[in-house]
Amino acid sequence: MRAWIVESPGPVDSGPLRRVEKDEPEPGPGQVRVRVTCCGVCRTDLHLAEGDLPPRRPGMVPGHEVVGRVDATGPGATRFAVGDRVGVPWLGGTDGTCRYCRHGAENLCLAPVFTGWDVDGGYADACVVNEGFGYELPEVIGDEHAAPLLCAGIIGYRALLCAAVPTGGSLGIYGFGGSAHITAQVALHQGLRVHVLTRGAANRALAAELGADSVGDAADAPPEPLDGAILFAPAGELVPVALRALGRGGTLAVAGIWLSDIPTLKYEAELFEERKLRSVTANTRANGEDFLALAARFGLRTTTTAYPMSAAPEALADLAHGRFSGAAVLHN
Ligand SMILES: [Zn+2]
Ligand SMILES: [Zn+2]
């Protein structure tokens, strides 16, 4: 089969990906093989290609927003049948036994398996997934629009939970890419007032089109104190900016897997009065199931840009340079 691998991590414009021929993966016990229809492009793929995140093994196939059809089942795999539509997400496995898994926090598992980092992902003709970690996808959402839900959507949803905005409260969103444009729709659906603070005229236009209550530049002050905020941009310098925009007791949740360094914080202006700064790490499967059901119920729409699978490097470069709004999706 054809697959893109991260050959030598480096700047995206230096061509860190290479397309190779690989053997088709065989599904092991409890696994299914998925014939990839399309795969979303996540900022984490860019961090892996550029080496911000260290490779877990050489020659990894990236891609963890995979939509496809089961074409083979491994021994003992009974959840999905050949031909079933399935989504393959970032969280591809846990040990199920560590102290975090035992207490319902499998997103913090000590021995997790991440798709496209620990095991080969979806920038390929096929990949395998542990059946317990795949998702049934809502029928009302087509393949291209479902792909970004599998990481951008689910992790944005967890970030929204982590931001802990009370009913009827105000949410600030810093950075407005694939994950933020989905999360904003969920927050608006829940009746929150959403203030989007981001660079890029196209991103601000998309935020306004989706119904944000206000839209400004990343450094602007929102029109009211924020009950909670999510930092989607991988920019540590925005942490003090967002903390200063919080009202008393507000929470800033950092949604990304990677963040540039955070400048020194000023206690009185940025943390006192019980302002909270926290990170978001992956998600539980329950977060994913809850989010997908919600997305289907209220008719969430992702804004996508389609690329052929052969153009994966161009899609990653366009993400790096902010050349599209919403999410990129690779098609086989
Ligand atoms: Zn565990
Ligand atoms: Zn991702």
XYZ file of C-alpha atoms and ligand atoms in Angstrom:
334
model
C 0.000 0.000 0.000
C 1.000 3.642 -0.302
C 1.758 5.549 2.900
C 3.343 8.826 3.908
C 6.039 8.522 6.583
C 7.867 11.100 8.649
C 11.321 10.358 7.271
C 13.395 13.042 8.967
C 11.585 15.557 11.168
C 12.311 19.145 10.202
C 10.752 22.379 8.964
C 7.661 21.593 6.906
C 9.026 23.428 3.883
C 12.121 21.156 3.901
C 9.930 18.135 3.060
C 9.959 15.926 6.160
C 7.374 13.511 4.687
C 8.085 10.856 2.096
C 5.607 8.598 0.298
C 6.599 4.935 0.401
C 5.275 1.467 -0.402
C 4.597 -0.588 2.724
C 3.037 -3.953 3.412
C -0.646 -3.778 4.291
C -1.023 -3.999 8.069
C -2.655 -7.181 9.352
C -5.181 -6.730 12.156
C -4.039 -8.430 15.363
C -6.248 -9.824 18.131
C -9.123 -7.429 18.847
C -8.187 -5.176 15.955
C -9.782 -4.256 12.656
C -8.163 -2.988 9.486
C -9.655 0.172 8.055
C -9.552 1.045 4.362
C -8.955 4.803 4.616
C -11.501 6.983 2.842
C -10.159 10.228 4.238
C -7.978 11.536 7.028
C -8.021 14.936 8.673
C -4.858 16.986 9.068
C -4.227 17.929 12.698
C -1.684 20.389 14.071
C -0.169 17.463 15.974
C 0.814 15.947 12.607
C 2.698 19.167 11.924
C 4.415 19.037 15.333
C 5.490 15.450 14.577
C 6.687 16.283 11.058
C 8.681 19.259 12.322
C 10.109 17.464 15.351
C 8.442 19.591 18.064
C 7.208 16.244 19.373
C 9.949 13.594 19.385
C 9.294 10.573 17.154
C 8.266 7.477 19.129
C 9.693 5.324 16.344
C 11.274 6.020 12.971
C 9.244 6.100 9.773
C 5.881 6.625 11.467
C 2.786 7.128 9.334
C 0.970 10.190 10.755
C -2.775 10.795 10.785
C -5.306 10.293 13.575
C -8.587 11.610 12.185
C -9.305 8.607 10.006
C -12.631 7.755 8.417
C -12.916 4.509 6.498
C -14.518 1.103 6.173
C -13.506 -2.083 7.888
C -12.027 -4.499 5.366
C -10.585 -7.162 7.675
C -11.087 -8.235 11.269
C -8.504 -9.776 13.568
C -8.962 -12.760 15.889
C -11.704 -12.106 18.447
C -12.741 -8.763 16.974
C -16.534 -8.704 16.965
C -17.585 -5.062 17.416
C -17.374 -4.092 13.752
C -18.122 -6.145 10.635
C -16.412 -5.936 7.269
C -17.940 -2.964 5.446
C -18.807 -0.971 8.582
C -17.882 2.686 8.681
C -15.494 3.487 11.498
C -13.540 6.458 12.847
C -9.970 6.074 14.100
C -8.961 8.720 16.651
C -5.813 9.911 18.447
C -6.339 7.703 21.527
C -5.733 4.266 20.037
C -5.155 2.247 23.191
C -4.565 2.243 26.937
C -3.338 -0.407 29.368
C -6.641 -0.367 31.262
C -4.808 -1.200 34.480
C -2.776 1.821 35.597
C -4.025 4.016 38.439
C -5.414 6.586 35.992
C -7.325 4.055 33.898
C -8.723 2.487 37.070
C -10.092 5.859 38.170
C -11.811 6.850 34.930
C -9.006 9.061 33.654
C -7.794 6.946 30.748
C -6.706 10.125 28.955
C -3.806 10.185 31.459
C -2.892 6.499 31.011
C 0.748 5.724 31.791
C 1.068 3.460 28.741
C -1.156 4.976 26.055
C -1.055 4.167 22.350
C -1.525 7.215 20.139
C -2.487 6.759 16.514
C 0.065 8.262 14.163
C 2.697 8.549 16.933
C 3.043 5.094 18.578
C 1.364 3.154 15.760
C 0.905 3.962 12.082
C -1.974 6.272 11.272
C -4.159 7.272 8.367
C -1.917 9.066 5.830
C -2.085 5.761 3.962
C -4.362 3.395 2.088
C -5.136 1.451 5.288
C -4.408 1.297 8.999
C -5.407 -0.892 11.934
C -7.146 0.100 15.156
C -7.996 -1.638 18.411
C -11.727 -2.080 17.937
C -12.556 -0.762 21.397
C -10.983 2.580 20.497
C -12.684 3.087 17.134
C -15.887 5.110 16.877
C -19.146 4.475 15.140
C -19.818 7.704 13.261
C -23.189 9.468 13.015
C -24.811 8.671 9.677
C -25.913 12.261 9.191
C -22.288 13.413 8.952
C -20.428 12.590 5.730
C -16.863 11.291 5.641
C -15.071 14.564 4.946
C -16.979 16.433 7.648
C -16.617 13.594 10.149
C -12.811 13.368 9.913
C -11.989 16.580 11.843
C -14.375 15.553 14.615
C -12.081 12.692 15.599
C -9.357 14.831 17.158
C -10.058 18.522 16.634
C -13.666 17.988 17.664
C -13.257 15.569 20.559
C -10.303 17.329 22.167
C -11.934 20.727 21.680
C -14.990 19.324 23.444
C -12.856 18.154 26.362
C -11.171 21.576 26.445
C -14.600 23.178 26.666
C -15.447 20.937 29.637
C -12.105 21.861 31.224
C -12.784 25.599 30.790
C -15.736 25.049 33.158
C -17.914 27.929 31.971
C -21.132 28.150 34.000
C -24.514 28.035 32.252
C -25.123 31.257 30.352
C -21.522 32.401 30.865
C -18.836 33.795 28.586
C -16.117 31.817 26.807
C -13.002 33.235 25.170
C -11.407 31.319 22.299
C -7.787 32.180 21.450
C -6.772 30.943 18.003
C -9.380 29.827 15.508
C -8.398 26.795 13.452
C -9.836 23.307 12.993
C -10.537 22.563 16.652
C -11.732 26.045 17.639
C -14.261 26.387 14.835
C -15.925 23.168 16.014
C -15.744 24.002 19.715
C -17.255 27.444 19.138
C -20.322 25.819 17.575
C -20.748 23.510 20.573
C -20.423 26.424 23.001
C -22.925 28.539 21.075
C -25.303 25.583 20.964
C -25.005 25.371 24.761
C -26.041 29.010 25.055
C -22.646 30.455 26.007
C -21.487 33.864 24.798
C -18.435 33.221 22.649
C -15.664 35.767 22.113
C -13.080 34.783 19.504
C -9.637 36.391 19.677
C -7.407 35.383 16.816
C -5.055 36.565 14.127
C -5.986 36.186 10.465
C -8.839 37.960 8.707
C -10.197 34.707 7.223
C -10.347 33.067 10.659
C -12.127 36.093 12.119
C -14.601 36.051 9.219
C -15.356 32.353 9.832
C -15.878 33.024 13.549
C -18.343 35.807 12.769
C -20.150 33.637 10.221
C -20.565 30.866 12.815
C -22.241 33.320 15.165
C -19.527 34.393 17.632
C -20.727 37.223 19.876
C -17.545 39.185 19.270
C -14.430 38.753 17.182
C -11.108 40.486 17.720
C -7.379 40.186 17.333
C -5.494 37.813 19.640
C -4.142 40.642 21.792
C -7.446 42.531 22.070
C -9.400 42.635 25.319
C -12.781 40.891 25.028
C -15.891 43.029 25.623
C -16.587 41.396 29.001
C -14.644 39.386 31.597
C -14.397 35.741 30.549
C -15.780 32.975 32.765
C -13.527 30.562 30.924
C -11.166 30.515 27.978
C -9.486 27.999 25.710
C -6.081 28.594 24.155
C -5.951 26.743 20.837
C -3.025 28.669 19.322
C 0.299 26.995 20.202
C 1.558 30.345 21.462
C 2.709 30.526 25.090
C 2.866 34.334 24.919
C -0.945 34.347 24.806
C -1.240 32.656 28.229
C -0.824 35.900 30.244
C -3.023 37.732 27.717
C -5.832 35.225 28.201
C -5.386 35.044 32.000
C -5.775 38.851 32.223
C -9.032 38.566 30.242
C -10.543 36.129 32.767
C -12.957 37.236 35.423
C -12.474 36.137 39.028
C -12.384 32.367 39.389
C -12.130 31.852 35.623
C -10.237 28.981 34.020
C -7.886 29.045 31.064
C -7.579 25.616 29.421
C -4.640 25.062 27.064
C -5.902 22.663 24.405
C -2.760 21.904 22.412
C -0.298 19.041 22.817
C 2.575 21.492 22.339
C 2.984 25.104 23.422
C 5.849 27.539 23.040
C 7.304 28.740 26.351
C 5.047 30.747 28.651
C 6.493 34.104 29.765
C 6.835 34.879 33.466
C 3.385 35.328 35.005
C 2.438 38.265 37.225
C 0.645 36.834 40.206
C -1.686 39.702 41.060
C -2.927 40.509 37.546
C -2.886 37.020 36.070
C -3.534 34.375 38.754
C -4.817 35.940 41.975
C -8.579 35.903 42.631
C -8.564 32.200 41.877
C -7.879 32.378 38.175
C -6.816 28.917 37.047
C -4.442 27.732 34.329
C -4.692 24.107 33.227
C -3.768 21.863 30.342
C -5.887 19.384 28.399
C -4.412 15.958 27.710
C -6.039 13.737 25.068
C -9.545 12.535 25.945
C -11.470 9.633 27.342
C -13.584 7.464 25.081
C -16.632 8.733 26.944
C -15.708 12.290 25.907
C -15.602 11.082 22.301
C -18.937 9.254 22.444
C -20.635 12.224 24.139
C -19.240 14.699 21.630
C -20.153 12.676 18.524
C -23.718 12.204 19.759
C -24.003 15.930 20.466
C -22.560 16.868 17.065
C -25.135 14.685 15.321
C -28.002 16.062 17.417
C -27.500 19.725 16.682
C -26.157 19.479 13.144
C -22.578 20.612 13.674
C -20.872 21.543 10.403
C -17.144 21.473 9.887
C -15.559 23.858 7.409
C -13.110 21.763 5.422
C -10.593 22.046 2.601
C -10.113 18.823 0.631
C -6.745 17.624 -0.672
C -5.865 14.389 -2.456
C -3.800 12.034 -0.269
C -0.931 12.631 -2.706
C -0.850 16.268 -1.527
C -0.315 15.580 2.194
C 2.879 17.707 2.332
C 1.071 20.655 0.730
C -1.804 20.315 3.213
C 0.632 20.350 6.160
C 2.481 23.351 4.715
C -0.794 25.206 4.174
C -1.712 24.489 7.816
C 1.671 25.779 8.985
C 1.291 28.969 6.984
C -2.389 29.552 7.795
C -3.527 29.283 4.190
C -6.974 27.836 4.916
C -9.641 28.300 7.564
C -11.250 25.351 9.318
C -9.710 21.923 8.769
C -7.861 20.167 5.919
C -8.912 16.652 4.945
C -6.902 14.216 2.787
C -8.844 11.932 0.443
C -7.846 8.591 -1.030
Zn -3.691 3.222 31.932
Zn -4.968 15.760 16.645
